[in-house]
Coordinates of N, CA and C in Angstrom, one line a residue:
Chain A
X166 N 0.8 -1.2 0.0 CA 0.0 0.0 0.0 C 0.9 1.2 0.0
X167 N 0.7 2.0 -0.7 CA 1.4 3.6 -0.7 C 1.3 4.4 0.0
X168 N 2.4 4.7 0.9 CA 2.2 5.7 2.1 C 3.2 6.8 1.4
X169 N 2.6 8.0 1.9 CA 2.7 9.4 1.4 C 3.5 10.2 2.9
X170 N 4.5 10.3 2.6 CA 4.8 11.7 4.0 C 5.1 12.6 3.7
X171 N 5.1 13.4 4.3 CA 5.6 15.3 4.0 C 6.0 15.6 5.5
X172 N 7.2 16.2 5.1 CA 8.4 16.6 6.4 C 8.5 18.1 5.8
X173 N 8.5 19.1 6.8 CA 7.9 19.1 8.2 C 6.6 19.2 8.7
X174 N 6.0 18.9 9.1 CA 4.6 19.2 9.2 C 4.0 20.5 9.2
X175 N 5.2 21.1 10.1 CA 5.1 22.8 10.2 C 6.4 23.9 9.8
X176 N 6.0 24.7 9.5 CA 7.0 25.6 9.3 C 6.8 26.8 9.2
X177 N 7.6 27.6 9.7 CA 7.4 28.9 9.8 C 8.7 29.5 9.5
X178 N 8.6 30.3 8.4 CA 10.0 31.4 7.7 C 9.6 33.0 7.8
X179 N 10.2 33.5 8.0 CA 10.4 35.2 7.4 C 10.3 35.5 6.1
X180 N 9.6 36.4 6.2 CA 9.3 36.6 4.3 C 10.6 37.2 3.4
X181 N 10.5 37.0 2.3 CA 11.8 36.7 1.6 C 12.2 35.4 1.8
X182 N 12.3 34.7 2.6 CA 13.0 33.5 2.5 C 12.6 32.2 1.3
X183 N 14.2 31.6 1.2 CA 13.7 30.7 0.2 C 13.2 29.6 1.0
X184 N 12.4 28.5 0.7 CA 11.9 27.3 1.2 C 12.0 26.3 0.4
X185 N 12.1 24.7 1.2 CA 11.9 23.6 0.4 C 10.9 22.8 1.4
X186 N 9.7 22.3 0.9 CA 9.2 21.4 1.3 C 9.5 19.7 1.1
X187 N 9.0 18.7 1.8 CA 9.6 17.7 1.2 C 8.2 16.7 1.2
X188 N 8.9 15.5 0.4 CA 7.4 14.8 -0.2 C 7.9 13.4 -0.3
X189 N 7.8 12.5 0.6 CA 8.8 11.2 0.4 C 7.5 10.0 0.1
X190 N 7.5 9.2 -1.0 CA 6.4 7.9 -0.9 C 7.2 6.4 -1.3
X191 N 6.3 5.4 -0.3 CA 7.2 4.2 -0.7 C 7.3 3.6 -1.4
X192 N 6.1 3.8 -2.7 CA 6.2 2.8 -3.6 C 6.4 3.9 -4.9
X193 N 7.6 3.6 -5.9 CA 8.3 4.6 -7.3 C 7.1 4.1 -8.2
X194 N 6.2 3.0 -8.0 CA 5.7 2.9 -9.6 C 4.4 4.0 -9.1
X195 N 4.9 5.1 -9.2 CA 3.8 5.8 -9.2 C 3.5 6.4 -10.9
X196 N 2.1 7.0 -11.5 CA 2.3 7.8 -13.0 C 2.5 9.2 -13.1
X197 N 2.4 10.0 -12.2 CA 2.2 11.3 -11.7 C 2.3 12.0 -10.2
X198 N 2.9 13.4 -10.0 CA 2.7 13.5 -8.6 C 2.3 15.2 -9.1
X199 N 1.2 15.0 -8.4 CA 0.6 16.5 -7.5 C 0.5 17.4 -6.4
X200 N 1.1 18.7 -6.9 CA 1.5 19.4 -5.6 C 0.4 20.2 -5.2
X201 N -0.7 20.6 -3.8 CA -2.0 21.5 -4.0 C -1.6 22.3 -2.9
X202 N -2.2 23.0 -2.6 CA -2.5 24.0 -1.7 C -3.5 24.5 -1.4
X203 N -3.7 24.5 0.1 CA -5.0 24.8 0.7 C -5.2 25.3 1.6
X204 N -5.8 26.7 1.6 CA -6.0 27.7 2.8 C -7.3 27.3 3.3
X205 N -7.1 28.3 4.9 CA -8.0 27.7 5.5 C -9.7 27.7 5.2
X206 N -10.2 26.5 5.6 CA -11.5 26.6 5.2 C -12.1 26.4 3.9
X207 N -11.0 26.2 3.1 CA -11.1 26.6 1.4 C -11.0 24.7 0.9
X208 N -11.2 24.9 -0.3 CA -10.6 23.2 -1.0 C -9.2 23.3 -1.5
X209 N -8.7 22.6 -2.6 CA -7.6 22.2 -2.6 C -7.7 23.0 -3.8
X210 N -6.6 23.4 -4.3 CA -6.0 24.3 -5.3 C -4.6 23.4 -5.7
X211 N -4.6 23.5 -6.9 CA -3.7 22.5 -7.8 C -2.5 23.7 -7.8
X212 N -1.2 23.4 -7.4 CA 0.0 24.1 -7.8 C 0.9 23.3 -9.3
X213 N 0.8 22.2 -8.7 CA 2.0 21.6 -10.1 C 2.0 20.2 -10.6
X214 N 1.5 19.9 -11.6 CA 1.4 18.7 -11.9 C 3.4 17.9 -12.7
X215 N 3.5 16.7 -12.2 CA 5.3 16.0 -12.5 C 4.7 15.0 -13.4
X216 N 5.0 14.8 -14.6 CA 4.6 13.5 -15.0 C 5.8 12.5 -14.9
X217 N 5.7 11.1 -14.4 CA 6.7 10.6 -14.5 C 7.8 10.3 -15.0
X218 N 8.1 10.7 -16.1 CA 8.7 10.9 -17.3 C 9.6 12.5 -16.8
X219 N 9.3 12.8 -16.1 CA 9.3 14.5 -15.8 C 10.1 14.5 -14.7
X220 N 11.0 15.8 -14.6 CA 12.4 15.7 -13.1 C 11.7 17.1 -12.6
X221 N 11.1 17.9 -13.2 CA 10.6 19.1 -12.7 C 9.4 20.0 -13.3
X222 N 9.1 20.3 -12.9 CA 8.0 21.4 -13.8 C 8.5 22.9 -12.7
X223 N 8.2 24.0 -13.0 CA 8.2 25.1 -12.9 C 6.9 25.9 -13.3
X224 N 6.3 26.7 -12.0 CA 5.5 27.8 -12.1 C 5.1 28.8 -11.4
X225 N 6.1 30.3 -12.0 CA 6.0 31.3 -11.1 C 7.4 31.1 -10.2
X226 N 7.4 31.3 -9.1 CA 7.9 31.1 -8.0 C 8.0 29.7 -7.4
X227 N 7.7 28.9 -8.0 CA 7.0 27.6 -7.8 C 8.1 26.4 -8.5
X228 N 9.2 25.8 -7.9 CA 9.4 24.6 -8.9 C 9.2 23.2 -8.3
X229 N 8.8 22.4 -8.5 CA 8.7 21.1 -8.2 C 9.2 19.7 -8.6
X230 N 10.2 19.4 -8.1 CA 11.2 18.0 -8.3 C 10.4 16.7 -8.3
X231 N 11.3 16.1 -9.2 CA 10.6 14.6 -8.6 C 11.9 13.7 -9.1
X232 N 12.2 12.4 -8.3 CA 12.9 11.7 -8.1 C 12.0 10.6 -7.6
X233 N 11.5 9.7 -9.1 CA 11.2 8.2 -8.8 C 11.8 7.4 -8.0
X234 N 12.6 7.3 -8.6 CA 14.0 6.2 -8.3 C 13.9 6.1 -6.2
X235 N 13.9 7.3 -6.2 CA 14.7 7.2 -4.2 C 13.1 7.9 -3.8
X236 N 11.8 7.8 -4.3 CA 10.8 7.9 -3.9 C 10.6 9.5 -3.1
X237 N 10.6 10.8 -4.0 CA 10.8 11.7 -3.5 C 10.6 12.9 -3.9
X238 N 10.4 13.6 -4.0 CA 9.8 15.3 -4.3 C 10.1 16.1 -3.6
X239 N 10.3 17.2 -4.0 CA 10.2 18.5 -3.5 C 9.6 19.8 -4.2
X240 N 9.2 20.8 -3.3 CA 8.6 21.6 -3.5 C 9.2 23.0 -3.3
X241 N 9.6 23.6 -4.5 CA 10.7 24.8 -3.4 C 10.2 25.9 -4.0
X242 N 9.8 27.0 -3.2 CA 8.8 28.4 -2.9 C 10.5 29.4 -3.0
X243 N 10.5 29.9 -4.0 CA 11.0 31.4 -3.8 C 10.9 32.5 -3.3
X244 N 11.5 33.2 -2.4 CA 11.1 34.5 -2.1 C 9.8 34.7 -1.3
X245 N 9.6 34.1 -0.4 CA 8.3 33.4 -0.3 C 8.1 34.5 0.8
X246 N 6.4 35.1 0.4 CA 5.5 36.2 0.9 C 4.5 35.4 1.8
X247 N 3.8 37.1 2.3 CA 2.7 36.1 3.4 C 1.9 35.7 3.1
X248 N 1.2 36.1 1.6 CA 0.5 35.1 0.4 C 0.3 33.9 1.0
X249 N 1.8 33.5 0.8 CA 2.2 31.4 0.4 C 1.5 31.5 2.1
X250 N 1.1 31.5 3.0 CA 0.6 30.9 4.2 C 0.0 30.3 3.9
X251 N -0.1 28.9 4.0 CA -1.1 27.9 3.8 C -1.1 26.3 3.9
X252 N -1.4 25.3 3.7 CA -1.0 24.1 3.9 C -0.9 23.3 2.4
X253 N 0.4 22.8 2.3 CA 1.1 22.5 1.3 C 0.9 20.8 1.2
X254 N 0.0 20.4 0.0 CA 0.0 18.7 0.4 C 0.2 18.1 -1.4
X255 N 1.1 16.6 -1.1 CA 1.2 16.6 -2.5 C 0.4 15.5 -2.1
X256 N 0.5 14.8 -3.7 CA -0.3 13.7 -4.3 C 0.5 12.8 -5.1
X257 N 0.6 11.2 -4.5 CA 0.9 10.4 -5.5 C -0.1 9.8 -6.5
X258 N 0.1 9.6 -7.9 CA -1.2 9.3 -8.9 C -0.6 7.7 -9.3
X259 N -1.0 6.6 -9.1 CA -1.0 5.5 -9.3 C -1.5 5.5 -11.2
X260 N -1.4 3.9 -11.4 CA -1.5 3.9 -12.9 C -3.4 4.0 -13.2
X261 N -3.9 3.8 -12.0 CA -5.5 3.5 -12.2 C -6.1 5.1 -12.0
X262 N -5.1 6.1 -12.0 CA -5.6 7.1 -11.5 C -5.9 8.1 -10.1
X263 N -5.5 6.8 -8.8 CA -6.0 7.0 -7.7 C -5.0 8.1 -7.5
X264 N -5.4 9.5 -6.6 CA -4.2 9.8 -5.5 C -4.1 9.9 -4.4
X265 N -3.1 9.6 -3.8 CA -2.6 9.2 -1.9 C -2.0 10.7 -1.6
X266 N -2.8 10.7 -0.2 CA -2.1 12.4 -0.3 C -1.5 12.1 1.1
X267 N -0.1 13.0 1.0 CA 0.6 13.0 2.4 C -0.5 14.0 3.5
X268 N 0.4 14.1 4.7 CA -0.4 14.4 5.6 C -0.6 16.1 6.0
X269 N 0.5 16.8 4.4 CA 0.6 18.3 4.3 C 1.9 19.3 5.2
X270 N 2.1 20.0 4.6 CA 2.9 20.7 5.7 C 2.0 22.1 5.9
X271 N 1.9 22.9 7.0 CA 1.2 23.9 7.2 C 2.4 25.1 7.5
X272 N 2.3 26.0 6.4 CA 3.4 27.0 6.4 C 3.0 28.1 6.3
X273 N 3.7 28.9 7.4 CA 3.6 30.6 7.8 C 4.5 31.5 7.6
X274 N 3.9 32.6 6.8 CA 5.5 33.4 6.3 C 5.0 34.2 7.1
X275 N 5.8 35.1 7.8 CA 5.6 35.9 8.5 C 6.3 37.3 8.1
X276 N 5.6 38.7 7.7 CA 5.6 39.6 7.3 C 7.3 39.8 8.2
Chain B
X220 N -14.9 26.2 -18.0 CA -15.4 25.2 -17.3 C -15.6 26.0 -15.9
X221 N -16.5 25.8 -15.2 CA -16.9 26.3 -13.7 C -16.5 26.1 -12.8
X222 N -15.5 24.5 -12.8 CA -15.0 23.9 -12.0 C -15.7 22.7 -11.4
X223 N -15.4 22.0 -10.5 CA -16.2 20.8 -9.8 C -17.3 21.8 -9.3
X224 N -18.3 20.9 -9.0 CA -19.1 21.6 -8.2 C -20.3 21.1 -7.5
X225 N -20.1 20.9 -6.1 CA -20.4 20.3 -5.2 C -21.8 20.9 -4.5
X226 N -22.8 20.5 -3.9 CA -23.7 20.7 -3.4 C -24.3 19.7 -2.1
X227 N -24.9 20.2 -0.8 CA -24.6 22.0 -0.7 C -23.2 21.9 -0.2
X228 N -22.8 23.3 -0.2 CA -22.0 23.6 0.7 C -21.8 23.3 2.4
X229 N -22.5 23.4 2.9 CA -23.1 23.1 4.2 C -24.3 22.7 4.5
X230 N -24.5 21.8 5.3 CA -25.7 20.6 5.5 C -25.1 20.3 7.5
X231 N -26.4 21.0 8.2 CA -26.5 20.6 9.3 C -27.6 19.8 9.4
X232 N -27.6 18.0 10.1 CA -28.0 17.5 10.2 C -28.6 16.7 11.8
X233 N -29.4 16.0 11.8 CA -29.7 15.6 13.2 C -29.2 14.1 12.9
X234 N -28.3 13.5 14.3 CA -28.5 12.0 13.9 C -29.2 11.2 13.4
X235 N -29.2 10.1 12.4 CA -30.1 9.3 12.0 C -31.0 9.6 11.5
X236 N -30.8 10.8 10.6 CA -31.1 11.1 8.9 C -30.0 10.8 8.1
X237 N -30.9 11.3 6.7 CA -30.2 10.4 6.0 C -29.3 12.2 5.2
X238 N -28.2 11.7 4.5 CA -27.9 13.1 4.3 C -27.2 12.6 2.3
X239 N -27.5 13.4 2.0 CA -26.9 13.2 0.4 C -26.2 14.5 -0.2
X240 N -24.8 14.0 -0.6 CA -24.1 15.4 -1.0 C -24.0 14.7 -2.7
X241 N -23.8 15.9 -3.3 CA -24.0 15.8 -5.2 C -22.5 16.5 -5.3
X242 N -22.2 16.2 -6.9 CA -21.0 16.6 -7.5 C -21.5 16.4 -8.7
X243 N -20.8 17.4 -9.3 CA -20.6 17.7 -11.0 C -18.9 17.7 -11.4
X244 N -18.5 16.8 -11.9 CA -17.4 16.9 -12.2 C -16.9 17.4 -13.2
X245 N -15.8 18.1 -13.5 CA -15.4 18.8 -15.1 C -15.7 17.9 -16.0
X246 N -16.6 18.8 -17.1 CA -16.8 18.2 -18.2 C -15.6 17.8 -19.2
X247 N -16.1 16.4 -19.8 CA -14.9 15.5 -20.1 C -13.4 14.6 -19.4
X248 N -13.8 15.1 -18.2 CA -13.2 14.6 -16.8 C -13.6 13.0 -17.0
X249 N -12.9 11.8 -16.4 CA -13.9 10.4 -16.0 C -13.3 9.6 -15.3
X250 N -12.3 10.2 -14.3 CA -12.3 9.8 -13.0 C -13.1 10.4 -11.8
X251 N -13.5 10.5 -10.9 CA -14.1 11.0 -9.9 C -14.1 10.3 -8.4
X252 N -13.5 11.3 -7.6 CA -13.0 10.6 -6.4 C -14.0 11.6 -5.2
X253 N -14.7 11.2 -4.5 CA -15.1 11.5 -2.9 C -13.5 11.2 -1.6
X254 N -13.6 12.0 -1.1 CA -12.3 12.6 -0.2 C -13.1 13.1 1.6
X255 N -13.0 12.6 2.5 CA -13.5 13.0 3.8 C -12.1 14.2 4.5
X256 N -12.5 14.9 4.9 CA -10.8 15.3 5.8 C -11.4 16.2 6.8
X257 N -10.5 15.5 8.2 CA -10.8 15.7 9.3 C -9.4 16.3 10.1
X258 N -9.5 16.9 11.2 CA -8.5 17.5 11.6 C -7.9 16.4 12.3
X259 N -8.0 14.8 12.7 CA -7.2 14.0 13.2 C -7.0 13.2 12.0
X260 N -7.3 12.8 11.1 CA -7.1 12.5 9.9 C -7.2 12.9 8.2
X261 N -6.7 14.2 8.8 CA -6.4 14.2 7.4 C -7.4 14.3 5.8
X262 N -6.6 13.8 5.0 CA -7.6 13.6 3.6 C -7.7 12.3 3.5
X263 N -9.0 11.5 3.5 CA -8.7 10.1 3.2 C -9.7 9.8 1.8
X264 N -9.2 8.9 1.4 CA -10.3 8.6 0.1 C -11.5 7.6 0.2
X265 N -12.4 8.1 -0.2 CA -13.3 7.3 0.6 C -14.0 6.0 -0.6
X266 N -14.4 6.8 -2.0 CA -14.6 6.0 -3.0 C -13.7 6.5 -4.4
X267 N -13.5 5.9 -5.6 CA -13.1 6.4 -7.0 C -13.9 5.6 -7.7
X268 N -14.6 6.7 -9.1 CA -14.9 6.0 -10.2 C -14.0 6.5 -11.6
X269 N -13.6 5.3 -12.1 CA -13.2 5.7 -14.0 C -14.1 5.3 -14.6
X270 N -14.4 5.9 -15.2 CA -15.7 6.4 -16.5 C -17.6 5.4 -15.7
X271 N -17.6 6.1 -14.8 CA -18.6 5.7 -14.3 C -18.6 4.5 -13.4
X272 N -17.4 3.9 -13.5 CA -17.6 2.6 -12.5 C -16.5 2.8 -11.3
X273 N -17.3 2.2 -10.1 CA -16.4 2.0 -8.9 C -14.8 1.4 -9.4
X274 N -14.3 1.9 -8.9 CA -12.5 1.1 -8.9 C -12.4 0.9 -7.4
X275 N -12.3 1.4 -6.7 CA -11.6 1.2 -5.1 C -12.5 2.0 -4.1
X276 N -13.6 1.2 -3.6 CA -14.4 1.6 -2.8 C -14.2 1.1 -0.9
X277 N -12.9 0.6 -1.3 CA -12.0 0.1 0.3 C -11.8 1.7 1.5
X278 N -12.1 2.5 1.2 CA -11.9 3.5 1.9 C -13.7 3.9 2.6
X279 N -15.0 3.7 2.3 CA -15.8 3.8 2.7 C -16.4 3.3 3.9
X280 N -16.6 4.0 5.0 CA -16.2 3.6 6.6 C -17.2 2.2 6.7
X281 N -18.2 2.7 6.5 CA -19.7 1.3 6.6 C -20.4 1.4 5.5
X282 N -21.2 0.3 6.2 CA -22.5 0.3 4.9 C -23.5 1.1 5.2
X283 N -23.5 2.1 5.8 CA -24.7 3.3 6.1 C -23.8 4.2 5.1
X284 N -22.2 4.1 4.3 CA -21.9 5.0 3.1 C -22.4 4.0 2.0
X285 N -22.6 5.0 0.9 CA -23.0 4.7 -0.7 C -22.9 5.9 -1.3
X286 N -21.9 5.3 -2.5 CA -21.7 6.2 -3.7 C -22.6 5.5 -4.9
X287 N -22.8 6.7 -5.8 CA -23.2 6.5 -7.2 C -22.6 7.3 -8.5
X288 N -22.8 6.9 -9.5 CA -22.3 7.8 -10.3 C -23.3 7.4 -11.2
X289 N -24.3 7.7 -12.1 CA -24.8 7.0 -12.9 C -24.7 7.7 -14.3
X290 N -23.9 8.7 -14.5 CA -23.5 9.1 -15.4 C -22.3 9.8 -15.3
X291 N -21.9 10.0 -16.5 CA -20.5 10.9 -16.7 C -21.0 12.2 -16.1
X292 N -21.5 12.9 -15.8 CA -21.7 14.4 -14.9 C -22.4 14.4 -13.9
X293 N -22.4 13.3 -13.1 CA -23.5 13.6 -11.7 C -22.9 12.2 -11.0
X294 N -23.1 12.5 -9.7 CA -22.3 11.5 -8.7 C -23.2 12.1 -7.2
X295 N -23.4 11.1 -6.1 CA -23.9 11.4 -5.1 C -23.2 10.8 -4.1
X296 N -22.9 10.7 -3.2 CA -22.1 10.1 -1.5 C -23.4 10.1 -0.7
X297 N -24.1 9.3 -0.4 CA -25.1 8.9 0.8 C -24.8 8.4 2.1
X298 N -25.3 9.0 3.1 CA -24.8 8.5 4.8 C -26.3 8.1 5.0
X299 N -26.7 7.0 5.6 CA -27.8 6.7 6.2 C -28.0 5.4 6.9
X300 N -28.0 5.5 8.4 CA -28.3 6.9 9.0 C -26.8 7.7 8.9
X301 N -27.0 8.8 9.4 CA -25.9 9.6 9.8 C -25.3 9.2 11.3
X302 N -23.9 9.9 11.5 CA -23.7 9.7 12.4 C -23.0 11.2 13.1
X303 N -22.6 11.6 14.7 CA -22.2 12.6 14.8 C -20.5 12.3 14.0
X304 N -20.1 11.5 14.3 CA -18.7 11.0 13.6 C -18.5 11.0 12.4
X305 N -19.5 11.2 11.7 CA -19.4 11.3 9.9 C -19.2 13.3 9.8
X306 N -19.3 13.9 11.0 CA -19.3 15.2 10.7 C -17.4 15.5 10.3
X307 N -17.6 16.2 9.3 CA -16.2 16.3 8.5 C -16.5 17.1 7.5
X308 N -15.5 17.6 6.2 CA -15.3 18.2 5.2 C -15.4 17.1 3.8
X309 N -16.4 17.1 3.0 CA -16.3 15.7 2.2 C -16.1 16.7 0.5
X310 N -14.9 16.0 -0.1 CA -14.7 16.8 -1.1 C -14.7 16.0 -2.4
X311 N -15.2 16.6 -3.4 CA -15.1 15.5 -4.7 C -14.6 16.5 -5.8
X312 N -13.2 15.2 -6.4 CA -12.6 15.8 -7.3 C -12.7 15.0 -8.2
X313 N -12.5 15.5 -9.6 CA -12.2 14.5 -10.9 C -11.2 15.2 -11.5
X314 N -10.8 14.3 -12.7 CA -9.5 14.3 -13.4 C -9.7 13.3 -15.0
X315 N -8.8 13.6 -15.5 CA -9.0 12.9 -17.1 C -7.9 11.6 -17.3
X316 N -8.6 10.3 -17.2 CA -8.0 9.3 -17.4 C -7.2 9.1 -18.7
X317 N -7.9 9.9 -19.7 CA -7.5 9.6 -21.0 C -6.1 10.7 -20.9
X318 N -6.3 11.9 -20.4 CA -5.3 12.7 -20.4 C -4.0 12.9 -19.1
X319 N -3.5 12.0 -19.5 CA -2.6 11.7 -18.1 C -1.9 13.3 -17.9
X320 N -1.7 14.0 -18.7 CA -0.9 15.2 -18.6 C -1.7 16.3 -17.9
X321 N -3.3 16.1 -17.3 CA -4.0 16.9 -16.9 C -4.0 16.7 -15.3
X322 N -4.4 17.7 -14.4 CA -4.4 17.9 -12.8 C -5.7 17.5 -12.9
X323 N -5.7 16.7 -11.2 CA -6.8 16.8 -10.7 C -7.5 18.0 -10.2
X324 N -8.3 18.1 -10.1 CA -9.2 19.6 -10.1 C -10.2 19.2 -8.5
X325 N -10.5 20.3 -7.5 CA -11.5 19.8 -6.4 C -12.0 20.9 -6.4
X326 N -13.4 20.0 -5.7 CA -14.3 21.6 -5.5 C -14.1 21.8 -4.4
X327 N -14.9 22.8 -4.0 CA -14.8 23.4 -2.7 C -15.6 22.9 -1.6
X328 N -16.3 21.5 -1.7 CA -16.4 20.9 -0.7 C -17.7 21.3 0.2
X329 N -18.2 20.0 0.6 CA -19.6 20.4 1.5 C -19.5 19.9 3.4
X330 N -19.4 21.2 4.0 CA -19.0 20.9 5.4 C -20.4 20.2 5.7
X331 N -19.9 19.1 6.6 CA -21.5 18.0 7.3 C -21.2 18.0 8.7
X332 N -22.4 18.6 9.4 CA -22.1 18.7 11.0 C -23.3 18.0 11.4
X333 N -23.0 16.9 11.9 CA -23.8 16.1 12.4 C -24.4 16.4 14.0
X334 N -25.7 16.7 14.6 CA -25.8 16.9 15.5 C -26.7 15.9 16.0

C-alpha cells in the first residue's frame, strides 16, 4: 500500500526566505505527482502537476522536483510572501488514476 | 469550465437522517474521487470511479456510506443513518484518465455537522 509523507509538518519562515518542502512515498511505480494548496477553510488548489517521465516542472515562483528512483519530491517556494501561508500537500497518482495524499505541511510566512 | 461543483456547501443535520451530497465533475473529466478530511485524519479517500464505475471503494467507513455515479456528470455520496462521527469536510474531485498530462481539479467541498 502507498504511504505518502511530507516533512515538516510545520513551518514557519520570514518573508523573503527561500523554502523547500519535502514529499517522500514508498512505492516509485507511481504515473504522476501533484502538488495542491489549501487555505483555511477553502478546497484544494492544484500548484504543479510532474509526470513521470518528468524531473521538474516550474510555475512562477514555484518549482517542483521529482525523483522516482529514491521515492521523493520537492517543492521549493521562492522569495516566499505572506501570500504562500497555507497548507502544502502533495499527491501520488498510481497507474488506475488514484491519489494518496501526504499528511501536508502547514506553512507561515511571517511579514 | 466552472469547476467541480459540489452541493450544498453546508448541511447541518440531526442524527439518523439520511444526508446526500451531489458533484458535478469537469466536463470531459472520468475519474471521480469522494475525499472526507478531518483535523485528526487528514484527507482520506473514501470511493473512485473511471468512466462511471467503482475502482476502489476500500476506503468507505460502513455500509450506512454509498456512492453512485450514474453518469458521466453527476455522482452522489449517501450517509444513512448519519452519524455525529461522519461530521467532517467531504470533497469530490475528478480528473481525465484519458489525459494523463492533466491535474486533478477539487471543489470546494460540503462541510457535514452532524448533531
Amino acid at each position: 500500500k502507498q504511504e505518502v509523507t511530507q516533512i515538516p509538518a510545520a513551518l514557519s519562515v520570514p518573508e523573503g526566505e527561500n523554502l523547500v518542502l519535502n514529499c517522500s512515498f514508498t512505492d516509485s511505480a507511481i504515473y504522476n505527482l501533484q502538488w495542491f494548496r489549501q487555505d483555511p477553510g477553502k478546497g484544494l488548489t492544484s500548484l504543479l502537476l510532474i509526470q513521470s517521465s518528468q524531473r521538474e516542472q516550474t510555475s512562477g515562483r514555484l518549482n517542483a522536483s521529482l525523483d522516482k528512483s529514491s521515492g521523493r519530491s520537492t517543492l521549493y517556494i521562492a522569495a516566499s510572501q505572506p501570500g504562500d501561508s497555507a497548507t502544502y500537500l502533495c499527491a501520488v497518482i498510481n497507474a488506475g488514476n488514484m491519489l494518496t495524499f501526504g499528511g501536508g505541511t502547514r506553512l507561515m510566512v511571517k511579514p | 469550465d466552472a469547476g467541480v461543483i459540489q452541493s450544498p456547501r453546508h448541511e447541518v443535520t440531526e442524527m439518523g437522517q439520511e444526508v446526500t451530497l451531489r458533484c458535478k465533475p469537469i466536463s470531459g473529466h472520468n475519474s471521480l474521487f469522494w475525499y472526507r478530511q478531518t483535523m485528526m485524519r487528514g484527507l482520506e479517500l473514501l470511493i473512485y470511479f473511471n468512466n462511471n464505475v467503482p475502482i476502489d471503494d476500500s476506503g468507505m467507513p460502513e455500509d450506512r456510506f454509498s456512492a453512485k455515479m450514474p453518469n458521466a456528470s453527476f455522482s452522489t455520496l449517501k450517509i444513512q443513518p448519519s452519524e455525529p462521527r461522519d461530521s467532517a469536510v467531504y470533497f469530490c474531485a475528478s480528473s481525465s484518465l484519458r489525459d494523463r498530462a492533466t491535474e486533478a481539479f477539487f471543489g470546494q467541498g460540503t462541510r457535514l455537522t452532524v448533531v
